[in-house]
């Protein structure tokens, strides 16, 4: 949504400009909002003529219900109206990356808006093409932005994405804490076939009662065993399956740091547990 008159306009002025471009009066907005309010069976969606006039001429901030009605009536995306009031949802991913959580968990990734760029844990060089062979050093820089054309290749509808907690060393050094993993939802069965190397052995994302885990697995009857990497010094864990542990899917791709974070040597940074 373009801001008529420049970005210095107050939110109320921007809303008035949108209404004027649509050729609507405040009375018409009131009537339209009444329809939304009655359909939702919630008076919070209703926008009176007097309230809208006050909003356009002051620094007031509408409730999420009234903002929803305005987005419907003005044919403007809800996210764009939030931007009018200084709330940028696209910035949330950056804050999530800057504030890592200690536990492993699933990550939500919305289908991208083709008109916007989003932040993701890898940055691709602008000259890089998915269809051509390229040097890894040119393809990836850790923790940055991805051009929207490449993000559209991600299968966000059929895959889930997980985050390996900063204190989760189960698969270290194969998977470092702070890694993002792509999860194939179809890979919910533990493979019993042989593998040649540790890189061939399937890694699974598992939902537990108290959280999530990311590790190798063995399934025997109604007992599932979560097997950590032998260099991690983490212990093997067993759970009743599927009562206490459920396989979310198989890890098929990973984006992770190859060097410690800038604060890796601070006291707050989680240390690798010592081997016994």
mmCIF file of C-alpha atoms in Angstrom, residues 1-230:
data_model
loop_
_atom_site.group_PDB
_atom_site.id
_atom_site.type_symbol
_atom_site.label_atom_id
_atom_site.label_comp_id
_atom_site.label_asym_id
_atom_site.label_seq_id
_atom_site.Cartn_x
_atom_site.Cartn_y
_atom_site.Cartn_z
ATOM 1 C CA UNK A 1 0.000 0.000 0.000
ATOM 2 C CA UNK A 2 1.438 3.368 -0.997
ATOM 3 C CA UNK A 3 1.208 6.202 1.454
ATOM 4 C CA UNK A 4 -0.246 9.201 -0.266
ATOM 5 C CA UNK A 5 1.551 12.382 0.661
ATOM 6 C CA UNK A 6 4.711 10.668 1.909
ATOM 7 C CA UNK A 7 5.664 8.680 4.973
ATOM 8 C CA UNK A 8 5.478 11.733 7.284
ATOM 9 C CA UNK A 9 1.671 11.703 7.295
ATOM 10 C CA UNK A 10 -0.014 10.796 10.575
ATOM 11 C CA UNK A 11 -1.933 7.481 10.613
ATOM 12 C CA UNK A 12 -5.224 9.376 10.724
ATOM 13 C CA UNK A 13 -4.290 11.400 7.652
ATOM 14 C CA UNK A 14 -3.323 8.239 5.776
ATOM 15 C CA UNK A 15 -6.646 6.600 6.616
ATOM 16 C CA UNK A 16 -8.507 9.696 5.441
ATOM 17 C CA UNK A 17 -6.577 9.636 2.162
ATOM 18 C CA UNK A 18 -7.492 5.990 1.619
ATOM 19 C CA UNK A 19 -11.163 6.701 2.268
ATOM 20 C CA UNK A 20 -11.163 9.729 -0.020
ATOM 21 C CA UNK A 21 -9.512 7.779 -2.856
ATOM 22 C CA UNK A 22 -12.328 5.241 -2.573
ATOM 23 C CA UNK A 23 -14.905 8.035 -2.649
ATOM 24 C CA UNK A 24 -16.479 6.953 0.645
ATOM 25 C CA UNK A 25 -18.057 9.120 3.292
ATOM 26 C CA UNK A 26 -17.688 8.419 7.003
ATOM 27 C CA UNK A 27 -21.413 7.568 7.048
ATOM 28 C CA UNK A 28 -20.881 4.887 4.409
ATOM 29 C CA UNK A 29 -17.993 3.420 6.369
ATOM 30 C CA UNK A 30 -20.282 3.317 9.394
ATOM 31 C CA UNK A 31 -22.947 1.388 7.485
ATOM 32 C CA UNK A 32 -20.458 -1.063 6.019
ATOM 33 C CA UNK A 33 -18.945 -1.696 9.438
ATOM 34 C CA UNK A 34 -22.408 -2.364 10.844
ATOM 35 C CA UNK A 35 -22.734 -5.250 8.376
ATOM 36 C CA UNK A 36 -19.388 -6.687 9.502
ATOM 37 C CA UNK A 37 -20.307 -6.229 13.156
ATOM 38 C CA UNK A 38 -23.661 -7.960 12.774
ATOM 39 C CA UNK A 39 -22.153 -10.821 10.826
ATOM 40 C CA UNK A 40 -19.402 -11.318 13.418
ATOM 41 C CA UNK A 41 -21.906 -10.821 16.240
ATOM 42 C CA UNK A 42 -19.492 -8.450 17.948
ATOM 43 C CA UNK A 43 -20.055 -4.711 18.477
ATOM 44 C CA UNK A 44 -16.288 -4.155 18.577
ATOM 45 C CA UNK A 45 -16.245 -4.348 14.758
ATOM 46 C CA UNK A 46 -18.681 -1.423 14.495
ATOM 47 C CA UNK A 47 -17.250 1.973 13.487
ATOM 48 C CA UNK A 48 -19.421 4.982 14.166
ATOM 49 C CA UNK A 49 -19.241 8.151 12.099
ATOM 50 C CA UNK A 50 -18.066 10.145 15.130
ATOM 51 C CA UNK A 51 -15.405 7.572 16.076
ATOM 52 C CA UNK A 52 -13.951 7.493 12.544
ATOM 53 C CA UNK A 53 -13.843 11.287 12.395
ATOM 54 C CA UNK A 54 -11.981 11.363 15.708
ATOM 55 C CA UNK A 55 -9.547 8.677 14.495
ATOM 56 C CA UNK A 56 -8.746 10.644 11.346
ATOM 57 C CA UNK A 57 -8.139 13.854 13.302
ATOM 58 C CA UNK A 58 -6.159 12.535 16.259
ATOM 59 C CA UNK A 59 -3.370 10.159 17.207
ATOM 60 C CA UNK A 60 -5.743 7.466 18.460
ATOM 61 C CA UNK A 61 -5.004 3.792 17.791
ATOM 62 C CA UNK A 62 -7.953 1.550 16.826
ATOM 63 C CA UNK A 63 -8.579 -1.886 18.303
ATOM 64 C CA UNK A 64 -7.770 -4.972 16.246
ATOM 65 C CA UNK A 65 -11.502 -5.432 15.598
ATOM 66 C CA UNK A 66 -12.035 -1.967 14.146
ATOM 67 C CA UNK A 67 -8.785 -2.229 12.208
ATOM 68 C CA UNK A 68 -10.124 -5.469 10.685
ATOM 69 C CA UNK A 69 -13.325 -3.682 9.609
ATOM 70 C CA UNK A 70 -11.287 -0.874 8.052
ATOM 71 C CA UNK A 71 -9.115 -3.355 6.145
ATOM 72 C CA UNK A 72 -12.233 -5.034 4.742
ATOM 73 C CA UNK A 73 -14.008 -1.789 3.854
ATOM 74 C CA UNK A 74 -10.926 -0.081 2.394
ATOM 75 C CA UNK A 75 -9.740 -3.228 0.540
ATOM 76 C CA UNK A 76 -6.356 -2.920 2.241
ATOM 77 C CA UNK A 77 -4.373 -5.812 3.704
ATOM 78 C CA UNK A 78 -4.579 -5.990 7.481
ATOM 79 C CA UNK A 79 -0.761 -6.080 7.664
ATOM 80 C CA UNK A 80 -0.546 -2.871 5.637
ATOM 81 C CA UNK A 81 -2.898 -1.094 8.034
ATOM 82 C CA UNK A 82 -0.722 -2.259 10.917
ATOM 83 C CA UNK A 83 2.213 -0.643 9.095
ATOM 84 C CA UNK A 84 0.298 2.631 9.051
ATOM 85 C CA UNK A 85 0.421 2.554 12.852
ATOM 86 C CA UNK A 86 4.085 1.567 12.975
ATOM 87 C CA UNK A 87 3.663 -2.191 13.483
ATOM 88 C CA UNK A 88 5.752 -4.092 10.918
ATOM 89 C CA UNK A 89 4.995 -7.821 11.071
ATOM 90 C CA UNK A 90 7.818 -8.521 8.613
ATOM 91 C CA UNK A 91 10.251 -7.452 11.331
ATOM 92 C CA UNK A 92 9.100 -10.207 13.683
ATOM 93 C CA UNK A 93 11.305 -12.862 12.069
ATOM 94 C CA UNK A 94 14.391 -10.724 12.585
ATOM 95 C CA UNK A 95 13.591 -10.304 16.285
ATOM 96 C CA UNK A 96 12.978 -14.029 16.640
ATOM 97 C CA UNK A 97 16.430 -14.728 15.207
ATOM 98 C CA UNK A 98 17.992 -12.102 17.470
ATOM 99 C CA UNK A 99 16.304 -13.581 20.547
ATOM 100 C CA UNK A 100 17.043 -17.318 20.292
ATOM 101 C CA UNK A 101 15.182 -19.641 22.654
ATOM 102 C CA UNK A 102 16.968 -22.400 24.584
ATOM 103 C CA UNK A 103 14.616 -25.236 23.598
ATOM 104 C CA UNK A 104 14.098 -26.920 20.238
ATOM 105 C CA UNK A 105 10.732 -26.050 18.692
ATOM 106 C CA UNK A 106 8.753 -25.888 15.464
ATOM 107 C CA UNK A 107 9.068 -22.689 13.456
ATOM 108 C CA UNK A 108 6.217 -21.074 11.569
ATOM 109 C CA UNK A 109 6.902 -19.737 8.078
ATOM 110 C CA UNK A 110 4.097 -17.994 6.240
ATOM 111 C CA UNK A 111 3.865 -18.121 2.427
ATOM 112 C CA UNK A 112 5.697 -14.992 1.235
ATOM 113 C CA UNK A 113 4.161 -11.885 -0.240
ATOM 114 C CA UNK A 114 5.672 -11.525 -3.750
ATOM 115 C CA UNK A 115 5.860 -7.756 -3.272
ATOM 116 C CA UNK A 116 7.996 -7.967 -0.134
ATOM 117 C CA UNK A 117 11.302 -9.404 1.032
ATOM 118 C CA UNK A 118 11.575 -11.502 4.162
ATOM 119 C CA UNK A 119 14.349 -12.470 6.530
ATOM 120 C CA UNK A 120 15.551 -16.065 6.758
ATOM 121 C CA UNK A 121 18.590 -17.710 8.337
ATOM 122 C CA UNK A 122 20.614 -17.691 5.117
ATOM 123 C CA UNK A 123 21.478 -15.041 2.550
ATOM 124 C CA UNK A 124 21.824 -15.921 -1.134
ATOM 125 C CA UNK A 125 24.058 -13.878 -3.389
ATOM 126 C CA UNK A 126 21.957 -11.912 -5.901
ATOM 127 C CA UNK A 127 23.789 -13.492 -8.845
ATOM 128 C CA UNK A 128 23.126 -17.014 -7.588
ATOM 129 C CA UNK A 129 20.721 -19.209 -9.537
ATOM 130 C CA UNK A 130 19.058 -22.362 -8.235
ATOM 131 C CA UNK A 131 19.326 -23.848 -11.685
ATOM 132 C CA UNK A 132 23.120 -23.483 -12.041
ATOM 133 C CA UNK A 133 26.107 -24.974 -10.248
ATOM 134 C CA UNK A 134 27.736 -22.390 -7.993
ATOM 135 C CA UNK A 135 30.379 -22.136 -5.291
ATOM 136 C CA UNK A 136 29.012 -22.555 -1.790
ATOM 137 C CA UNK A 137 30.956 -19.486 -0.680
ATOM 138 C CA UNK A 138 28.952 -17.425 -3.165
ATOM 139 C CA UNK A 139 25.670 -19.120 -2.424
ATOM 140 C CA UNK A 140 25.311 -18.724 1.311
ATOM 141 C CA UNK A 141 26.136 -16.152 3.928
ATOM 142 C CA UNK A 142 24.899 -16.970 7.413
ATOM 143 C CA UNK A 143 21.828 -15.246 8.937
ATOM 144 C CA UNK A 144 20.536 -12.719 6.464
ATOM 145 C CA UNK A 145 17.918 -12.089 3.805
ATOM 146 C CA UNK A 146 16.722 -14.246 0.931
ATOM 147 C CA UNK A 147 15.376 -12.775 -2.343
ATOM 148 C CA UNK A 148 11.652 -13.407 -2.583
ATOM 149 C CA UNK A 149 12.009 -15.364 -5.848
ATOM 150 C CA UNK A 150 14.046 -18.013 -4.021
ATOM 151 C CA UNK A 151 11.770 -18.152 -1.000
ATOM 152 C CA UNK A 152 8.897 -19.005 -3.325
ATOM 153 C CA UNK A 153 10.706 -22.260 -4.095
ATOM 154 C CA UNK A 154 10.324 -23.368 -0.467
ATOM 155 C CA UNK A 155 7.516 -25.875 0.014
ATOM 156 C CA UNK A 156 5.902 -24.082 2.941
ATOM 157 C CA UNK A 157 2.581 -25.829 2.371
ATOM 158 C CA UNK A 158 3.863 -29.414 2.600
ATOM 159 C CA UNK A 159 6.893 -28.964 4.866
ATOM 160 C CA UNK A 160 7.407 -27.617 8.341
ATOM 161 C CA UNK A 161 10.440 -25.830 9.688
ATOM 162 C CA UNK A 162 12.058 -26.394 13.038
ATOM 163 C CA UNK A 163 14.603 -24.546 15.144
ATOM 164 C CA UNK A 164 17.256 -26.414 17.139
ATOM 165 C CA UNK A 165 17.455 -24.696 20.516
ATOM 166 C CA UNK A 166 20.648 -22.962 21.615
ATOM 167 C CA UNK A 167 20.929 -25.428 24.470
ATOM 168 C CA UNK A 168 20.124 -28.514 22.411
ATOM 169 C CA UNK A 169 23.414 -30.279 21.635
ATOM 170 C CA UNK A 170 21.826 -33.663 20.839
ATOM 171 C CA UNK A 171 23.112 -33.785 17.252
ATOM 172 C CA UNK A 172 26.250 -31.680 17.702
ATOM 173 C CA UNK A 173 28.480 -31.384 15.717
ATOM 174 C CA UNK A 174 26.319 -32.682 12.856
ATOM 175 C CA UNK A 175 23.606 -30.123 13.694
ATOM 176 C CA UNK A 176 24.704 -27.106 15.670
ATOM 177 C CA UNK A 177 22.451 -25.375 18.214
ATOM 178 C CA UNK A 178 20.609 -22.502 16.523
ATOM 179 C CA UNK A 179 20.134 -24.416 13.268
ATOM 180 C CA UNK A 180 16.961 -24.229 11.219
ATOM 181 C CA UNK A 181 15.760 -27.495 9.704
ATOM 182 C CA UNK A 182 13.229 -28.347 7.010
ATOM 183 C CA UNK A 183 10.917 -31.202 7.962
ATOM 184 C CA UNK A 184 9.172 -33.525 5.525
ATOM 185 C CA UNK A 185 5.772 -34.251 7.056
ATOM 186 C CA UNK A 186 5.553 -37.514 5.100
ATOM 187 C CA UNK A 187 8.592 -38.969 6.838
ATOM 188 C CA UNK A 188 6.827 -40.038 10.032
ATOM 189 C CA UNK A 189 8.012 -43.656 10.029
ATOM 190 C CA UNK A 190 11.394 -44.615 11.434
ATOM 191 C CA UNK A 191 13.465 -46.242 8.710
ATOM 192 C CA UNK A 192 15.012 -49.547 9.773
ATOM 193 C CA UNK A 193 17.270 -49.896 6.710
ATOM 194 C CA UNK A 194 21.053 -49.818 6.922
ATOM 195 C CA UNK A 195 23.072 -46.672 6.225
ATOM 196 C CA UNK A 196 26.699 -46.279 5.231
ATOM 197 C CA UNK A 197 27.639 -43.103 7.137
ATOM 198 C CA UNK A 198 26.139 -40.843 9.777
ATOM 199 C CA UNK A 199 25.186 -38.423 7.002
ATOM 200 C CA UNK A 200 22.935 -41.085 5.467
ATOM 201 C CA UNK A 201 21.176 -41.907 8.724
ATOM 202 C CA UNK A 202 17.750 -40.217 8.889
ATOM 203 C CA UNK A 203 17.294 -37.460 11.461
ATOM 204 C CA UNK A 204 13.807 -36.921 12.842
ATOM 205 C CA UNK A 205 11.966 -34.037 14.482
ATOM 206 C CA UNK A 206 9.975 -35.397 17.417
ATOM 207 C CA UNK A 207 7.201 -33.835 19.473
ATOM 208 C CA UNK A 208 7.368 -34.699 23.169
ATOM 209 C CA UNK A 209 5.035 -33.854 26.013
ATOM 210 C CA UNK A 210 7.425 -31.202 27.319
ATOM 211 C CA UNK A 211 8.625 -29.865 23.968
ATOM 212 C CA UNK A 212 10.484 -31.056 20.871
ATOM 213 C CA UNK A 213 13.602 -33.002 20.013
ATOM 214 C CA UNK A 214 15.740 -33.469 16.916
ATOM 215 C CA UNK A 215 17.777 -36.663 16.729
ATOM 216 C CA UNK A 216 18.264 -40.127 15.306
ATOM 217 C CA UNK A 217 15.614 -42.656 16.321
ATOM 218 C CA UNK A 218 15.060 -46.349 16.826
ATOM 219 C CA UNK A 219 11.597 -47.845 17.158
ATOM 220 C CA UNK A 220 10.972 -51.191 18.797
ATOM 221 C CA UNK A 221 7.344 -52.057 19.368
ATOM 222 C CA UNK A 222 5.798 -49.323 21.501
ATOM 223 C CA UNK A 223 9.157 -47.914 22.592
ATOM 224 C CA UNK A 224 11.009 -45.171 20.721
ATOM 225 C CA UNK A 225 14.634 -44.350 21.502
ATOM 226 C CA UNK A 226 16.102 -40.925 20.745
ATOM 227 C CA UNK A 227 19.773 -41.389 19.911
ATOM 228 C CA UNK A 228 22.121 -38.368 20.125
ATOM 229 C CA UNK A 229 25.327 -37.943 18.170
ATOM 230 C CA UNK A 230 28.130 -39.856 19.921
#
